[in-house]
Tab-separated table of C-alpha atoms and ligand atoms in Angstrom:
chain	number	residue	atom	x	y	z
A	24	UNK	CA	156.543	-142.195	-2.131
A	25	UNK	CA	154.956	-141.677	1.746
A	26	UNK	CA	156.419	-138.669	2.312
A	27	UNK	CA	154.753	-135.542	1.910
A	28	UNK	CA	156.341	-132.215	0.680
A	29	UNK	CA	159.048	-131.325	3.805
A	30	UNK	CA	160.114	-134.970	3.351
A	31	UNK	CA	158.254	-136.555	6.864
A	32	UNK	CA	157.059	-139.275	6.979
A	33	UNK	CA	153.779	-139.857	6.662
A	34	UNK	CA	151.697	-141.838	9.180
A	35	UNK	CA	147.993	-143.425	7.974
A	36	UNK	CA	145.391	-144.256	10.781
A	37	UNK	CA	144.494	-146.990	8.309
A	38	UNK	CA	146.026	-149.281	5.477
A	39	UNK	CA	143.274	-151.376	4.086
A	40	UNK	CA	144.673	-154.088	1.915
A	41	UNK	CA	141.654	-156.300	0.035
A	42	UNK	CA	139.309	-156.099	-2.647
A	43	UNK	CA	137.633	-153.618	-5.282
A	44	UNK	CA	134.591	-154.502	-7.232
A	45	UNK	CA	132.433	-153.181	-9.584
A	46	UNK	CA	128.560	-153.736	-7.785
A	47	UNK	CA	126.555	-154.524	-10.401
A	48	UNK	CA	122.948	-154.350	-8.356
A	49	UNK	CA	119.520	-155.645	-9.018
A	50	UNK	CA	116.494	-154.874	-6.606
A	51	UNK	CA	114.224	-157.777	-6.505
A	52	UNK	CA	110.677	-158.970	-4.986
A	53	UNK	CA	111.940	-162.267	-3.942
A	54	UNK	CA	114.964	-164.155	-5.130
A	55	UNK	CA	114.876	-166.753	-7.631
A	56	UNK	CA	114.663	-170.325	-6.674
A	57	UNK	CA	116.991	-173.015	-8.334
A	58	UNK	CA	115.891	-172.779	-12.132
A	59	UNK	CA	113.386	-170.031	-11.970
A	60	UNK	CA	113.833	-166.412	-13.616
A	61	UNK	CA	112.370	-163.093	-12.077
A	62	UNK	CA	112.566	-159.563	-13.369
A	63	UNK	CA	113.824	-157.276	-11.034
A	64	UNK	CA	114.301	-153.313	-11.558
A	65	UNK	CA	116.805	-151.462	-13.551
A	66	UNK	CA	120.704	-151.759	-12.936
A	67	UNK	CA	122.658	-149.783	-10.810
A	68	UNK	CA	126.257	-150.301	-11.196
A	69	UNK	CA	128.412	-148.317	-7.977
A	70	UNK	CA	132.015	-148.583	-6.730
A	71	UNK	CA	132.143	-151.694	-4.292
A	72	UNK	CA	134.438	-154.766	-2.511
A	73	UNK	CA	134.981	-155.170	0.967
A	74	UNK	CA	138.367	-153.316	1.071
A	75	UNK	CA	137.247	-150.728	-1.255
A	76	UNK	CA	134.508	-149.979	1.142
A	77	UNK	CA	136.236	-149.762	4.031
A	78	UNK	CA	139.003	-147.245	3.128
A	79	UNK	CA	136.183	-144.772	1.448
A	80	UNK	CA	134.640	-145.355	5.152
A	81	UNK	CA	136.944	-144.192	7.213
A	82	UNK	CA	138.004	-141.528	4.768
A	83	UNK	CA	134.834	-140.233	4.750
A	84	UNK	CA	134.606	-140.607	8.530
A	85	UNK	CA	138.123	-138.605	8.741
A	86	UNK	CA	140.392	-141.010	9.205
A	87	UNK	CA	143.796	-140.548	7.314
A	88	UNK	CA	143.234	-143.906	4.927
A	89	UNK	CA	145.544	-145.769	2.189
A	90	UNK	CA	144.357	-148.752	0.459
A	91	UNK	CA	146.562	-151.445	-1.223
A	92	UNK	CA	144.547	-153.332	-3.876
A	93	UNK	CA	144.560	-154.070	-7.477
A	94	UNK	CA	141.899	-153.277	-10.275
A	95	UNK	CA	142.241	-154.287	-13.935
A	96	UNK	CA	142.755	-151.350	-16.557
A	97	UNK	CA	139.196	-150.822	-17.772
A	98	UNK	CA	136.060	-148.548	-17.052
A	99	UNK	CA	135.209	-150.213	-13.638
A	100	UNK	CA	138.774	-150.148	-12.824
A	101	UNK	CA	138.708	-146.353	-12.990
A	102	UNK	CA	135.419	-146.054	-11.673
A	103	UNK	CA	136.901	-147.437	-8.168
A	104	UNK	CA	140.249	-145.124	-8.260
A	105	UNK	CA	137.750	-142.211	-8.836
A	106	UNK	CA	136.021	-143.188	-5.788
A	107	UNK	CA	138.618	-143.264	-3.794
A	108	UNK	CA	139.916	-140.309	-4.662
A	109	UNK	CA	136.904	-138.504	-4.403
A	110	UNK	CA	136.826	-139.531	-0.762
A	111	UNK	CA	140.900	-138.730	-0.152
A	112	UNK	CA	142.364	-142.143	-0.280
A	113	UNK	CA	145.489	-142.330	-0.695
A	114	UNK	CA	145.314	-144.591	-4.475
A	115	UNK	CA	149.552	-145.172	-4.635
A	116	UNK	CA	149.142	-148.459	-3.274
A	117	UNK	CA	145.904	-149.866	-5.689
A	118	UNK	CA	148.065	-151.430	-8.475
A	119	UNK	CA	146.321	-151.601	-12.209
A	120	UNK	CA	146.212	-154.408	-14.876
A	121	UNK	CA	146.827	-158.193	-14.563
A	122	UNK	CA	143.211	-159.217	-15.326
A	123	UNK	CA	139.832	-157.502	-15.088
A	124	UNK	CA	138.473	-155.612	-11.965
A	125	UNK	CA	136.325	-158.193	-10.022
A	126	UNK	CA	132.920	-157.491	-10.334
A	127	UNK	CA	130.266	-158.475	-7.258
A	128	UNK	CA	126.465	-159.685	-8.891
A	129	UNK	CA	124.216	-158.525	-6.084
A	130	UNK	CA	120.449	-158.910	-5.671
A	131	UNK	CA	118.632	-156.581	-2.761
A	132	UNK	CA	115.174	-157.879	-1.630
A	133	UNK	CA	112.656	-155.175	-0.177
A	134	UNK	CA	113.931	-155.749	3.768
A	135	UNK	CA	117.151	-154.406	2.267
A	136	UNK	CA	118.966	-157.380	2.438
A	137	UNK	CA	121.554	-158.268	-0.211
A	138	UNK	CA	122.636	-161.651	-1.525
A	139	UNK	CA	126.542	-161.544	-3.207
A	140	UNK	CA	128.097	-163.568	-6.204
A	141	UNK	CA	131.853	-162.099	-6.377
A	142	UNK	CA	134.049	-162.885	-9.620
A	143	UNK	CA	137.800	-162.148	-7.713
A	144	UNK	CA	139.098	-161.118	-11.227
A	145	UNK	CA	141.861	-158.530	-10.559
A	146	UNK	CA	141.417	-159.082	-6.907
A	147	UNK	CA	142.944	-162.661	-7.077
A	148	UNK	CA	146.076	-161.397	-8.652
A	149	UNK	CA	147.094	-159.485	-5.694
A	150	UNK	CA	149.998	-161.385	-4.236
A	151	UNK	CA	152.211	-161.676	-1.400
A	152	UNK	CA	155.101	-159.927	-3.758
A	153	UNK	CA	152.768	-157.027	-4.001
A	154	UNK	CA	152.766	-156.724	-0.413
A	155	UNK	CA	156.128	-157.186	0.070
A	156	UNK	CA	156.853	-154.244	-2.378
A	157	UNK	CA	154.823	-152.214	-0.423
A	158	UNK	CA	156.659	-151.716	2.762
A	159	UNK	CA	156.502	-148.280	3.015
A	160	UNK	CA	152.799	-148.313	3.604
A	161	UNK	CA	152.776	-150.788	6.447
A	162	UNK	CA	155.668	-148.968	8.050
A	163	UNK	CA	153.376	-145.736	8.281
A	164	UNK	CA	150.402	-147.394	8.953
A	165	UNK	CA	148.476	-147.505	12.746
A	166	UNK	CA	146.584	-150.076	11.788
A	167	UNK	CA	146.118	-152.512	8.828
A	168	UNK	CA	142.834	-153.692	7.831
A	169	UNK	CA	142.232	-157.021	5.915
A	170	UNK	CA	139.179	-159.379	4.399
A	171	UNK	CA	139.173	-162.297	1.917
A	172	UNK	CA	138.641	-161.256	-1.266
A	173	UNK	CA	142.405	-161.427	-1.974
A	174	UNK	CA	144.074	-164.323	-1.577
A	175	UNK	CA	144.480	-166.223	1.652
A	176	UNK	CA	148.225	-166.423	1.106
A	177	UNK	CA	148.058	-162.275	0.835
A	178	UNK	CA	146.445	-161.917	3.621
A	179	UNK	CA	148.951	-163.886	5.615
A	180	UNK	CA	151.500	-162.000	4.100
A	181	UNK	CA	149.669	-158.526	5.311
A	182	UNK	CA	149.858	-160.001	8.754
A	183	UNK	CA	153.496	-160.873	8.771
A	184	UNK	CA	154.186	-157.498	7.220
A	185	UNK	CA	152.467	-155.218	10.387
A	186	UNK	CA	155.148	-153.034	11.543
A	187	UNK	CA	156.274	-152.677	15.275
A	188	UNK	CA	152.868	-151.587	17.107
A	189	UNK	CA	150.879	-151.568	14.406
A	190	UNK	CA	147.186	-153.535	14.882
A	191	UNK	CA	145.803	-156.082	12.538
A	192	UNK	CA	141.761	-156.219	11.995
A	193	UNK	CA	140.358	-159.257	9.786
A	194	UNK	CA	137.036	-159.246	8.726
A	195	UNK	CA	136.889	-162.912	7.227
A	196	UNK	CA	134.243	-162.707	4.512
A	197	UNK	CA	133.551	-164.599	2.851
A	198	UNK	CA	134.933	-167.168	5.373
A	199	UNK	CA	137.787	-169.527	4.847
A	200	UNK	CA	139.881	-171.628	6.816
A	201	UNK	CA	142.350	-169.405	8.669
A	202	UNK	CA	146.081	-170.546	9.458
A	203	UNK	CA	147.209	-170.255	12.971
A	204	UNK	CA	150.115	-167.449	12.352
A	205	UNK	CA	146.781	-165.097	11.116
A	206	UNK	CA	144.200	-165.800	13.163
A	207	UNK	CA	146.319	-164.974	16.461
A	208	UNK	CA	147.471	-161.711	15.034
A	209	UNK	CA	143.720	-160.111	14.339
A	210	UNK	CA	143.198	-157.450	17.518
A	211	UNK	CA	139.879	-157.939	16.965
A	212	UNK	CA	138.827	-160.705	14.406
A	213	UNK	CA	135.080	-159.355	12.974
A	214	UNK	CA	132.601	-161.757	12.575
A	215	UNK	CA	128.898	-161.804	11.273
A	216	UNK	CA	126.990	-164.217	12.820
A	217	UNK	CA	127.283	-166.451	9.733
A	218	UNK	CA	131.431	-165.914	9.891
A	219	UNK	CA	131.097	-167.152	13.575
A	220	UNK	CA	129.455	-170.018	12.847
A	221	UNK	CA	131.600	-170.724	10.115
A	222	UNK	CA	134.557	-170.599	12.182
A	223	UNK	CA	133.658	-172.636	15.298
A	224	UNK	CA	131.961	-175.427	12.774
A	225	UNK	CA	128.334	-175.052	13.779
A	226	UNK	CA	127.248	-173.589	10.274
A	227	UNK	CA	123.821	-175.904	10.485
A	228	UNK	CA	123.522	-176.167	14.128
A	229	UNK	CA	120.706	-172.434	14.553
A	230	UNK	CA	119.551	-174.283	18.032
A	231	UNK	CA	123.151	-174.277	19.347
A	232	UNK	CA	124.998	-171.350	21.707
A	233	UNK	CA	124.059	-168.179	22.616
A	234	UNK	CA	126.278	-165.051	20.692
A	235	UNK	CA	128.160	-163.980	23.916
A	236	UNK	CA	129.262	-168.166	24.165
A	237	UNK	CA	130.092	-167.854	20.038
A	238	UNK	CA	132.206	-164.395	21.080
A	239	UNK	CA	133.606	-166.341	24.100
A	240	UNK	CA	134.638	-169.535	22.295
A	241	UNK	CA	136.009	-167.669	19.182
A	242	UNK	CA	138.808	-166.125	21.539
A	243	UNK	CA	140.057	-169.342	22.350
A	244	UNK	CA	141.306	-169.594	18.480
A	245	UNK	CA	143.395	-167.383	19.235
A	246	UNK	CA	142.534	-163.876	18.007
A	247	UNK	CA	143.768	-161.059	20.728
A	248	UNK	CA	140.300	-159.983	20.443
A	249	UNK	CA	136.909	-160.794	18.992
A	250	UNK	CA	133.696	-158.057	17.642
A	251	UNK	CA	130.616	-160.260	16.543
A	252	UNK	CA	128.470	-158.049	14.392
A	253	UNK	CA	124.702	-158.787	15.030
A	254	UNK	CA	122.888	-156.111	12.523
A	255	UNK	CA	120.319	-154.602	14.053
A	256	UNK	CA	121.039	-155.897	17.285
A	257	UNK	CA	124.515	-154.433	18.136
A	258	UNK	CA	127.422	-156.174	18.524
A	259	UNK	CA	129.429	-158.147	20.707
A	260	UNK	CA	132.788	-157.267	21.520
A	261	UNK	CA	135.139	-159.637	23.600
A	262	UNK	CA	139.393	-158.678	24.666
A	263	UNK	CA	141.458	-161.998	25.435
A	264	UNK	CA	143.547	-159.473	27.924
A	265	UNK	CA	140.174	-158.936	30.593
A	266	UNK	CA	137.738	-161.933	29.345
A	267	UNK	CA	135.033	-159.961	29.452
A	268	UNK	CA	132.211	-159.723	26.714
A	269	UNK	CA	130.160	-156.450	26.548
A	270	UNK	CA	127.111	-155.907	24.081
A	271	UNK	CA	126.895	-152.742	22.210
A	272	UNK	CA	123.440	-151.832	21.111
A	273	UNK	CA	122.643	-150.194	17.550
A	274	UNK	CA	120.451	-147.614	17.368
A	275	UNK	CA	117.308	-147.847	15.368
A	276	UNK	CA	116.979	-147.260	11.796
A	277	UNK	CA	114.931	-147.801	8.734
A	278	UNK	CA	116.964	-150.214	6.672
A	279	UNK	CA	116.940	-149.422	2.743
A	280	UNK	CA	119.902	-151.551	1.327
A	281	UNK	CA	122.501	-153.442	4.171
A	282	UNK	CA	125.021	-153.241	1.532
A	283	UNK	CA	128.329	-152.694	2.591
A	284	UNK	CA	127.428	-151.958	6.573
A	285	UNK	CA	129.454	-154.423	8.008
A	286	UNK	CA	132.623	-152.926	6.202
A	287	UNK	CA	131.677	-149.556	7.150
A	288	UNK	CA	131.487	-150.647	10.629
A	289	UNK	CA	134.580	-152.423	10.402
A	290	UNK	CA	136.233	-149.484	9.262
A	291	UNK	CA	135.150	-147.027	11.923
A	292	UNK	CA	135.808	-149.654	14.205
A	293	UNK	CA	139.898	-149.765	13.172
A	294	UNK	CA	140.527	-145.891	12.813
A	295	UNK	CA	138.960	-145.894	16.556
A	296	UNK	CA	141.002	-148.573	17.869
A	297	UNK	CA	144.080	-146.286	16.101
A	298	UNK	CA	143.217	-143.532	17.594
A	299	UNK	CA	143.783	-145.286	20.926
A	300	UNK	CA	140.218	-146.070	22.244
A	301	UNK	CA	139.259	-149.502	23.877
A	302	UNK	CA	137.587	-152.110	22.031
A	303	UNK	CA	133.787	-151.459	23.056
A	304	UNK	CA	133.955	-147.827	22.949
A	305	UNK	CA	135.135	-147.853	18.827
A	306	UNK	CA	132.456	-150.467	18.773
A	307	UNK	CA	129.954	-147.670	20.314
A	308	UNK	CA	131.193	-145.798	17.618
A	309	UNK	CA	130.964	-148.206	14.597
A	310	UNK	CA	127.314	-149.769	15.042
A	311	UNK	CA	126.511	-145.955	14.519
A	312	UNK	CA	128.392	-145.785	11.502
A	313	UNK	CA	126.767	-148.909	10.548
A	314	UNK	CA	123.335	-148.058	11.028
A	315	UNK	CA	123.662	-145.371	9.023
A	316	UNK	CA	124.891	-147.080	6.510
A	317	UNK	CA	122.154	-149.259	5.566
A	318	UNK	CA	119.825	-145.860	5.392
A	319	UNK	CA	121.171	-145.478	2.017
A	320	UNK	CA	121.148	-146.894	-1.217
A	321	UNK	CA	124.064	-149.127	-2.561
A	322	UNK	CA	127.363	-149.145	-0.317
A	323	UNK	CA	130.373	-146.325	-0.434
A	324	UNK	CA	127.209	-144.182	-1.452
A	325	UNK	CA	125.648	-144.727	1.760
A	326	UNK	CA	128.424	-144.186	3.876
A	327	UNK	CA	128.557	-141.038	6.889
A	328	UNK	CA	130.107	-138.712	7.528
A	329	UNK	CA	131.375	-137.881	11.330
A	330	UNK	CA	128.566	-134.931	11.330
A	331	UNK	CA	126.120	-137.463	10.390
A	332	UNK	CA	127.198	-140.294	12.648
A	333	UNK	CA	127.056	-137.633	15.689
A	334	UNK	CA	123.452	-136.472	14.148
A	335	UNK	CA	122.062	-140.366	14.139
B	29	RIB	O1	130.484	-156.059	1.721
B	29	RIB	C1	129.844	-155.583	0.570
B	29	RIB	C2	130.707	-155.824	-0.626
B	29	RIB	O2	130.850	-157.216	-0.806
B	29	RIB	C3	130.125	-155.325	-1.931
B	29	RIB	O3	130.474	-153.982	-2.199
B	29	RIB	C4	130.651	-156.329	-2.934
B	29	RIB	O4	131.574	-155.797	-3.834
B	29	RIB	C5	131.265	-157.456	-2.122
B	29	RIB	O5	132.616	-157.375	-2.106
């Protein structure tokens, strides 16, 4: 099936293996509290999920992009396989039916900040057998990208799955527990400040360590390498193999809707690393991809081009 017309191989710069959602998306004032209603403005429904977003990303960036996921066999469903298509994912690997495509309730306030309620639905019924039956696809992939809106048993099964050389990235949203076997294959683990808190158990604690002692301590979970996303601050970028921690600034932008940035950054942060370049020099590259992500409207929508990024 990964072979193109004179029967080589084909190589991807990127396999992203996660989620697809439908984004159903309300903008609001203010959020409601705990038993209040608000009216908010019409709905905008657009092709979404984190691993959804990130292979349109780097397709659109010009990365050569597959993505292994599953959508149920209805109108969002084909929404999402339009989508990628449109942007020149390869769709052989996003498997159909099983339940209903998951669907992700968001609310954006007038800062451009979203709030997410995610209903797995078709996303929860990709398994470790449907990773195993795609071989192929790791084999020709540079680099495999993962998050956890699949199951946590998938995702482990993505990791033991890379092929010789190959490079994992894990972006763990929303955050779980992590087994040992995954966590010390991610080169990097991506982290929001919220994820890194998560993760070294100071979720409460906002008077505790600096970022560059969260990126520090994170490595010492064992990831081969650790990128701290800090929105419009940059990002943080630590390698276990020279210890040192370098911030990346982002440059400044007017921010209309944050949906979707950090997988959009995450994205042009893995085809980078592909290509061969060193951890804070993709990072360069993906808070610019980032940035101009949030300038638009909803999230694939929003997403550059490489003309645009170079014209931020
Ligand atoms: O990261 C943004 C994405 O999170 C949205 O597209 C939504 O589907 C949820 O998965």
């Amino acid at each position: 099936m990964y072979e193109n017309e004179d029967s080589a191989p084909v190589r991807y710069d990127l396999l992203v293996v996660g989620s697809a959602n439908a984004d159903l998306v309300i903008g609001v004032d203010r959020r409601p509290a705990p038993g209040e209603t608000v009216l908010g403005s019409d709905l905008a429904v657009h092709p979404g999920g984190k691993g959804a977003n990130q292979a349109v990303a780097a397709a659109r960036l010009g990365a050569r992009t597959a993505l292994l996921a599953r959508v149920g066999d209805d109108a969002h469903g084909r929404l999402l396989l339009e989508s990628q298509q449109d942007a020149g994912v390869e769709t052989g690997g996003v498997l159909v039916g099983g339940a209903p495509t998951g669907v992700a309730l968001i609310t954006v306030d007038p800062s451009g900040d979203n709030s997410i309620v995610v209903s797995p639905g078709a996303n929860a019924r990709l398994t470790p057998e449907d990773i195993k039956a795609a071989g192929p696809l790791f084999r020709a992939a540079r680099v495999v990208s993962v998050q956890l809106e699949v199951p946590l048993e998938t995702v482990a099964e993505a990791a033991r799955s890379l092929a010789p050389g190959s490079r994992l990235v894990l972006n763990p949203s929303p955050p779980a527990p992590l087994p040992e076997d995954v966590l010390t294959a991610c080169d990097p683990l991506v982290v929001n400040e919220h994820e890194a808190r998560y993760i070294l158990g100071i979720l409460g604690d906002t008077a505790g360590p600096a970022p560059e002692d969260w990126t520090r301590t994170l490595l010492t979970h064992g990831p081969r390498s650790v990128v701290v996303t800090l929105g419009a601050a940059g990002a943080l970028v630590a390698d276990g193999r020279t210890a040192d921690c370098v911030r990346v600034p982002s440059p400044e932008v007017d921010a209309v809707d944050t949906t979707g940035a950090g997988d959009a950054f995450t994205a042009a942060l893995a085809w980078r690393l592909g290509l061969g370049e060193d951890l804070a020099a993709a990072a360069a590259f993906a808070v610019r991809v980032g940035a101009a992500a949030v300038t638009g409207q909803g999230a694939q929508a929003s997403f550059p081009t490489a003309a645009e990024v170079a014209a931020l």
